[in-house]
Structure formats: structure tokens, C-alpha cells
């Protein structure tokens, strides 16, 4: 059974940093794009960033560019999201996702095939 499990969320003050992890099990995704999305209360799920498989090229939403960094450790089958200079607007449930339908990166939630259960990030002002 394929599982993606996020961890590392929490409550922090504005300006702080957090690192989210997403551990995959049941299969490897080393050749597959993976991404992070988030969903705030009353809002649709939105793209945060993604990373390709072998080449590890990255793409970010404008709202997080320069503050968030995605990385992956294929040997550990784990995806990371380093979040710096957090703002209250970053408050949301953060989800990791893996894309197996194509090796091209995608900013669309429907382009991903496997999802984690989410981890809450709350940033206070």
C-alpha cells in the first residue's frame, strides 16, 4: 500500500521557520515529480511548489518564492519543504503529493496521483 506521511507542522510566530517532511512508503518516487500544496479554511487547495525526479528542478508559487525551498532525498524516499520567514497568510494544512501519470512537473492538484493526509501549519502574528 502506497502511503505519503507528512510531519513537521506546528504553531509558530510570524518570521519563524519550519521544515516539513513527507515520507513515502510502498513504492519509490525517485523518478517522479513531487509537490506541496496547501489549503486554508474556506479556500481551495493551492499549489505551493514542486520538484522533478532525477534532475530535481523546482517551481514555486509566487507567494512563497524566495521563502520556501523544496528538496528531496531519493535514498530516503522523502520530500522536504523548508519554510522561512513565515507569515500568517501561510496558515493552512499542507499536503505532499506524488505524480506518476507523467514525469513532467505540474502545478495542478489533479496532476498528482498520491496524496498525504496533511499537516497543519499555523502562523500567529
mmCIF file with all atom_site columns, C-alpha atoms in Angstrom:
data_model
loop_
_atom_site.group_PDB
_atom_site.id
_atom_site.type_symbol
_atom_site.label_atom_id
_atom_site.label_alt_id
_atom_site.label_comp_id
_atom_site.label_asym_id
_atom_site.label_entity_id
_atom_site.label_seq_id
_atom_site.pdbx_PDB_ins_code
_atom_site.Cartn_x
_atom_site.Cartn_y
_atom_site.Cartn_z
_atom_site.occupancy
_atom_site.B_iso_or_equiv
_atom_site.pdbx_formal_charge
_atom_site.auth_seq_id
_atom_site.auth_comp_id
_atom_site.auth_asym_id
_atom_site.auth_atom_id
_atom_site.pdbx_PDB_model_num
ATOM 1   C CA . UNK A 1 1   ? 0.000   0.000  0.000   1.00 0.00 ? 1   UNK A CA 1
ATOM 2   C CA . UNK A 1 2   ? 1.411   3.351  -1.038  1.00 0.00 ? 2   UNK A CA 1
ATOM 3   C CA . UNK A 1 3   ? 1.478   5.978  1.681   1.00 0.00 ? 3   UNK A CA 1
ATOM 4   C CA . UNK A 1 4   ? 2.702   9.544  1.963   1.00 0.00 ? 4   UNK A CA 1
ATOM 5   C CA . UNK A 1 5   ? 3.024   10.783 5.534   1.00 0.00 ? 5   UNK A CA 1
ATOM 6   C CA . UNK A 1 6   ? 3.701   14.440 6.307   1.00 0.00 ? 6   UNK A CA 1
ATOM 7   C CA . UNK A 1 7   ? 5.244   15.681 9.532   1.00 0.00 ? 7   UNK A CA 1
ATOM 8   C CA . UNK A 1 8   ? 6.788   18.826 10.959  1.00 0.00 ? 8   UNK A CA 1
ATOM 9   C CA . UNK A 1 9   ? 3.809   21.135 11.126  1.00 0.00 ? 9   UNK A CA 1
ATOM 10  C CA . UNK A 1 10  ? 3.022   23.245 14.158  1.00 0.00 ? 10  UNK A CA 1
ATOM 11  C CA . UNK A 1 11  ? 2.257   26.638 15.618  1.00 0.00 ? 11  UNK A CA 1
ATOM 12  C CA . UNK A 1 12  ? 4.895   29.327 15.133  1.00 0.00 ? 12  UNK A CA 1
ATOM 13  C CA . UNK A 1 13  ? 5.131   33.095 15.216  1.00 0.00 ? 13  UNK A CA 1
ATOM 14  C CA . UNK A 1 14  ? 5.472   35.225 12.134  1.00 0.00 ? 14  UNK A CA 1
ATOM 15  C CA . UNK A 1 15  ? 9.049   35.292 10.892  1.00 0.00 ? 15  UNK A CA 1
ATOM 16  C CA . UNK A 1 16  ? 9.859   31.815 12.148  1.00 0.00 ? 16  UNK A CA 1
ATOM 17  C CA . UNK A 1 17  ? 10.879  28.757 10.136  1.00 0.00 ? 17  UNK A CA 1
ATOM 18  C CA . UNK A 1 18  ? 9.550   25.232 9.832   1.00 0.00 ? 18  UNK A CA 1
ATOM 19  C CA . UNK A 1 19  ? 10.629  22.202 7.850   1.00 0.00 ? 19  UNK A CA 1
ATOM 20  C CA . UNK A 1 20  ? 8.004   19.786 6.670   1.00 0.00 ? 20  UNK A CA 1
ATOM 21  C CA . UNK A 1 21  ? 8.840   16.220 5.719   1.00 0.00 ? 21  UNK A CA 1
ATOM 22  C CA . UNK A 1 22  ? 6.915   13.749 3.605   1.00 0.00 ? 22  UNK A CA 1
ATOM 23  C CA . UNK A 1 23  ? 7.947   10.122 3.902   1.00 0.00 ? 23  UNK A CA 1
ATOM 24  C CA . UNK A 1 24  ? 6.817   7.780  1.158   1.00 0.00 ? 24  UNK A CA 1
ATOM 25  C CA . UNK A 1 25  ? 6.362   4.047  1.561   1.00 0.00 ? 25  UNK A CA 1
ATOM 26  C CA . UNK A 1 26  ? 5.031   1.238  -0.568  1.00 0.00 ? 26  UNK A CA 1
ATOM 27  C CA . UNK A 1 27  ? 6.890   2.340  -3.689  1.00 0.00 ? 27  UNK A CA 1
ATOM 28  C CA . UNK A 1 28  ? 9.671   4.676  -4.685  1.00 0.00 ? 28  UNK A CA 1
ATOM 29  C CA . UNK A 1 29  ? 9.123   8.026  -6.389  1.00 0.00 ? 29  UNK A CA 1
ATOM 30  C CA . UNK A 1 30  ? 12.731  8.838  -7.266  1.00 0.00 ? 30  UNK A CA 1
ATOM 31  C CA . UNK A 1 31  ? 11.899  9.285  -10.946 1.00 0.00 ? 31  UNK A CA 1
ATOM 32  C CA . UNK A 1 32  ? 8.628   11.093 -10.334 1.00 0.00 ? 32  UNK A CA 1
ATOM 33  C CA . UNK A 1 33  ? 7.738   14.707 -9.671  1.00 0.00 ? 33  UNK A CA 1
ATOM 34  C CA . UNK A 1 34  ? 6.501   15.501 -6.201  1.00 0.00 ? 34  UNK A CA 1
ATOM 35  C CA . UNK A 1 35  ? 4.834   18.595 -4.890  1.00 0.00 ? 35  UNK A CA 1
ATOM 36  C CA . UNK A 1 36  ? 3.450   20.513 -1.965  1.00 0.00 ? 36  UNK A CA 1
ATOM 37  C CA . UNK A 1 37  ? 0.004   22.036 -1.823  1.00 0.00 ? 37  UNK A CA 1
ATOM 38  C CA . UNK A 1 38  ? -1.851  23.830 0.945   1.00 0.00 ? 38  UNK A CA 1
ATOM 39  C CA . UNK A 1 39  ? -5.423  24.533 1.877   1.00 0.00 ? 39  UNK A CA 1
ATOM 40  C CA . UNK A 1 40  ? -6.591  27.254 4.212   1.00 0.00 ? 40  UNK A CA 1
ATOM 41  C CA . UNK A 1 41  ? -10.075 27.201 5.813   1.00 0.00 ? 41  UNK A CA 1
ATOM 42  C CA . UNK A 1 42  ? -12.734 28.180 3.302   1.00 0.00 ? 42  UNK A CA 1
ATOM 43  C CA . UNK A 1 43  ? -10.277 28.224 0.419   1.00 0.00 ? 43  UNK A CA 1
ATOM 44  C CA . UNK A 1 44  ? -9.397  25.873 -2.387  1.00 0.00 ? 44  UNK A CA 1
ATOM 45  C CA . UNK A 1 45  ? -6.258  23.767 -2.318  1.00 0.00 ? 45  UNK A CA 1
ATOM 46  C CA . UNK A 1 46  ? -3.425  25.754 -3.865  1.00 0.00 ? 46  UNK A CA 1
ATOM 47  C CA . UNK A 1 47  ? -0.065  24.911 -5.351  1.00 0.00 ? 47  UNK A CA 1
ATOM 48  C CA . UNK A 1 48  ? 2.992   25.712 -3.245  1.00 0.00 ? 48  UNK A CA 1
ATOM 49  C CA . UNK A 1 49  ? 5.850   24.144 -5.153  1.00 0.00 ? 49  UNK A CA 1
ATOM 50  C CA . UNK A 1 50  ? 7.115   21.038 -6.871  1.00 0.00 ? 50  UNK A CA 1
ATOM 51  C CA . UNK A 1 51  ? 10.316  19.234 -7.740  1.00 0.00 ? 51  UNK A CA 1
ATOM 52  C CA . UNK A 1 52  ? 11.132  16.924 -10.607 1.00 0.00 ? 52  UNK A CA 1
ATOM 53  C CA . UNK A 1 53  ? 12.572  13.443 -10.197 1.00 0.00 ? 53  UNK A CA 1
ATOM 54  C CA . UNK A 1 54  ? 16.166  12.874 -11.245 1.00 0.00 ? 54  UNK A CA 1
ATOM 55  C CA . UNK A 1 55  ? 17.049  16.419 -12.347 1.00 0.00 ? 55  UNK A CA 1
ATOM 56  C CA . UNK A 1 56  ? 15.370  17.953 -9.268  1.00 0.00 ? 56  UNK A CA 1
ATOM 57  C CA . UNK A 1 57  ? 14.283  21.109 -10.988 1.00 0.00 ? 57  UNK A CA 1
ATOM 58  C CA . UNK A 1 58  ? 11.905  23.174 -8.861  1.00 0.00 ? 58  UNK A CA 1
ATOM 59  C CA . UNK A 1 59  ? 8.973   25.510 -9.405  1.00 0.00 ? 59  UNK A CA 1
ATOM 60  C CA . UNK A 1 60  ? 7.273   27.682 -6.781  1.00 0.00 ? 60  UNK A CA 1
ATOM 61  C CA . UNK A 1 61  ? 4.135   29.711 -6.374  1.00 0.00 ? 61  UNK A CA 1
ATOM 62  C CA . UNK A 1 62  ? 4.838   33.443 -6.438  1.00 0.00 ? 62  UNK A CA 1
ATOM 63  C CA . UNK A 1 63  ? 3.503   33.753 -2.881  1.00 0.00 ? 63  UNK A CA 1
ATOM 64  C CA . UNK A 1 64  ? 6.301   31.579 -1.467  1.00 0.00 ? 64  UNK A CA 1
ATOM 65  C CA . UNK A 1 65  ? 9.139   32.179 -3.912  1.00 0.00 ? 65  UNK A CA 1
ATOM 66  C CA . UNK A 1 66  ? 12.309  33.185 -2.096  1.00 0.00 ? 66  UNK A CA 1
ATOM 67  C CA . UNK A 1 67  ? 10.982  31.976 1.266   1.00 0.00 ? 67  UNK A CA 1
ATOM 68  C CA . UNK A 1 68  ? 10.243  28.273 0.710   1.00 0.00 ? 68  UNK A CA 1
ATOM 69  C CA . UNK A 1 69  ? 12.597  25.600 -0.625  1.00 0.00 ? 69  UNK A CA 1
ATOM 70  C CA . UNK A 1 70  ? 11.683  22.121 -1.780  1.00 0.00 ? 70  UNK A CA 1
ATOM 71  C CA . UNK A 1 71  ? 14.195  19.298 -1.707  1.00 0.00 ? 71  UNK A CA 1
ATOM 72  C CA . UNK A 1 72  ? 14.159  15.542 -1.827  1.00 0.00 ? 72  UNK A CA 1
ATOM 73  C CA . UNK A 1 73  ? 16.278  12.672 -0.625  1.00 0.00 ? 73  UNK A CA 1
ATOM 74  C CA . UNK A 1 74  ? 15.597  9.837  -3.040  1.00 0.00 ? 74  UNK A CA 1
ATOM 75  C CA . UNK A 1 75  ? 17.638  7.401  -0.966  1.00 0.00 ? 75  UNK A CA 1
ATOM 76  C CA . UNK A 1 76  ? 15.213  8.012  1.905   1.00 0.00 ? 76  UNK A CA 1
ATOM 77  C CA . UNK A 1 77  ? 12.171  8.357  -0.355  1.00 0.00 ? 77  UNK A CA 1
ATOM 78  C CA . UNK A 1 78  ? 11.445  11.619 1.444   1.00 0.00 ? 78  UNK A CA 1
ATOM 79  C CA . UNK A 1 79  ? 10.344  15.057 0.299   1.00 0.00 ? 79  UNK A CA 1
ATOM 80  C CA . UNK A 1 80  ? 11.006  18.242 2.281   1.00 0.00 ? 80  UNK A CA 1
ATOM 81  C CA . UNK A 1 81  ? 9.649   21.767 2.409   1.00 0.00 ? 81  UNK A CA 1
ATOM 82  C CA . UNK A 1 82  ? 11.811  24.324 4.188   1.00 0.00 ? 82  UNK A CA 1
ATOM 83  C CA . UNK A 1 83  ? 9.677   27.336 5.071   1.00 0.00 ? 83  UNK A CA 1
ATOM 84  C CA . UNK A 1 84  ? 11.383  30.541 6.189   1.00 0.00 ? 84  UNK A CA 1
ATOM 85  C CA . UNK A 1 85  ? 10.033  33.980 7.058   1.00 0.00 ? 85  UNK A CA 1
ATOM 86  C CA . UNK A 1 86  ? 6.594   32.545 7.683   1.00 0.00 ? 86  UNK A CA 1
ATOM 87  C CA . UNK A 1 87  ? 3.594   34.840 7.509   1.00 0.00 ? 87  UNK A CA 1
ATOM 88  C CA . UNK A 1 88  ? 0.072   34.488 8.932   1.00 0.00 ? 88  UNK A CA 1
ATOM 89  C CA . UNK A 1 89  ? -1.143  34.033 5.348   1.00 0.00 ? 89  UNK A CA 1
ATOM 90  C CA . UNK A 1 90  ? 0.871   30.802 5.212   1.00 0.00 ? 90  UNK A CA 1
ATOM 91  C CA . UNK A 1 91  ? -1.505  29.238 7.744   1.00 0.00 ? 91  UNK A CA 1
ATOM 92  C CA . UNK A 1 92  ? -3.014  26.137 6.156   1.00 0.00 ? 92  UNK A CA 1
ATOM 93  C CA . UNK A 1 93  ? -2.975  22.377 6.037   1.00 0.00 ? 93  UNK A CA 1
ATOM 94  C CA . UNK A 1 94  ? -0.001  21.364 3.917   1.00 0.00 ? 94  UNK A CA 1
ATOM 95  C CA . UNK A 1 95  ? -0.174  18.287 1.713   1.00 0.00 ? 95  UNK A CA 1
ATOM 96  C CA . UNK A 1 96  ? 2.539   16.455 -0.173  1.00 0.00 ? 96  UNK A CA 1
ATOM 97  C CA . UNK A 1 97  ? 1.737   14.687 -3.405  1.00 0.00 ? 97  UNK A CA 1
ATOM 98  C CA . UNK A 1 98  ? 3.409   12.413 -5.931  1.00 0.00 ? 98  UNK A CA 1
ATOM 99  C CA . UNK A 1 99  ? 2.823   12.390 -9.667  1.00 0.00 ? 99  UNK A CA 1
ATOM 100 C CA . UNK A 1 100 ? 3.074   9.133  -11.593 1.00 0.00 ? 100 UNK A CA 1
ATOM 101 C CA . UNK A 1 101 ? 0.972   9.904  -14.648 1.00 0.00 ? 101 UNK A CA 1
ATOM 102 C CA . UNK A 1 102 ? 3.831   11.907 -16.167 1.00 0.00 ? 102 UNK A CA 1
ATOM 103 C CA . UNK A 1 103 ? 7.441   12.818 -15.419 1.00 0.00 ? 103 UNK A CA 1
ATOM 104 C CA . UNK A 1 104 ? 6.766   16.467 -16.222 1.00 0.00 ? 104 UNK A CA 1
ATOM 105 C CA . UNK A 1 105 ? 6.209   18.708 -13.212 1.00 0.00 ? 105 UNK A CA 1
ATOM 106 C CA . UNK A 1 106 ? 2.734   20.098 -12.644 1.00 0.00 ? 106 UNK A CA 1
ATOM 107 C CA . UNK A 1 107 ? 1.156   22.920 -10.659 1.00 0.00 ? 107 UNK A CA 1
ATOM 108 C CA . UNK A 1 108 ? -2.317  21.358 -10.831 1.00 0.00 ? 108 UNK A CA 1
ATOM 109 C CA . UNK A 1 109 ? -3.640  19.241 -7.990  1.00 0.00 ? 109 UNK A CA 1
ATOM 110 C CA . UNK A 1 110 ? -5.347  16.927 -10.465 1.00 0.00 ? 110 UNK A CA 1
ATOM 111 C CA . UNK A 1 111 ? -1.972  16.123 -11.949 1.00 0.00 ? 111 UNK A CA 1
ATOM 112 C CA . UNK A 1 112 ? -0.925  14.216 -8.839  1.00 0.00 ? 112 UNK A CA 1
ATOM 113 C CA . UNK A 1 113 ? -1.864  10.643 -8.072  1.00 0.00 ? 113 UNK A CA 1
ATOM 114 C CA . UNK A 1 114 ? -0.910  10.079 -4.463  1.00 0.00 ? 114 UNK A CA 1
ATOM 115 C CA . UNK A 1 115 ? -1.564  12.366 -1.510  1.00 0.00 ? 115 UNK A CA 1
ATOM 116 C CA . UNK A 1 116 ? -0.640  12.543 2.137   1.00 0.00 ? 116 UNK A CA 1
ATOM 117 C CA . UNK A 1 117 ? -3.114  13.229 4.918   1.00 0.00 ? 117 UNK A CA 1
ATOM 118 C CA . UNK A 1 118 ? -1.803  16.748 5.559   1.00 0.00 ? 118 UNK A CA 1
ATOM 119 C CA . UNK A 1 119 ? -0.083  18.559 8.395   1.00 0.00 ? 119 UNK A CA 1
ATOM 120 C CA . UNK A 1 120 ? -1.308  21.777 9.988   1.00 0.00 ? 120 UNK A CA 1
ATOM 121 C CA . UNK A 1 121 ? 0.847   24.881 9.904   1.00 0.00 ? 121 UNK A CA 1
ATOM 122 C CA . UNK A 1 122 ? -0.364  27.850 11.921  1.00 0.00 ? 122 UNK A CA 1
ATOM 123 C CA . UNK A 1 123 ? 1.481   31.159 11.902  1.00 0.00 ? 123 UNK A CA 1
ATOM 124 C CA . UNK A 1 124 ? 0.494   33.724 14.502  1.00 0.00 ? 124 UNK A CA 1
ATOM 125 C CA . UNK A 1 125 ? 1.026   37.448 14.073  1.00 0.00 ? 125 UNK A CA 1
#
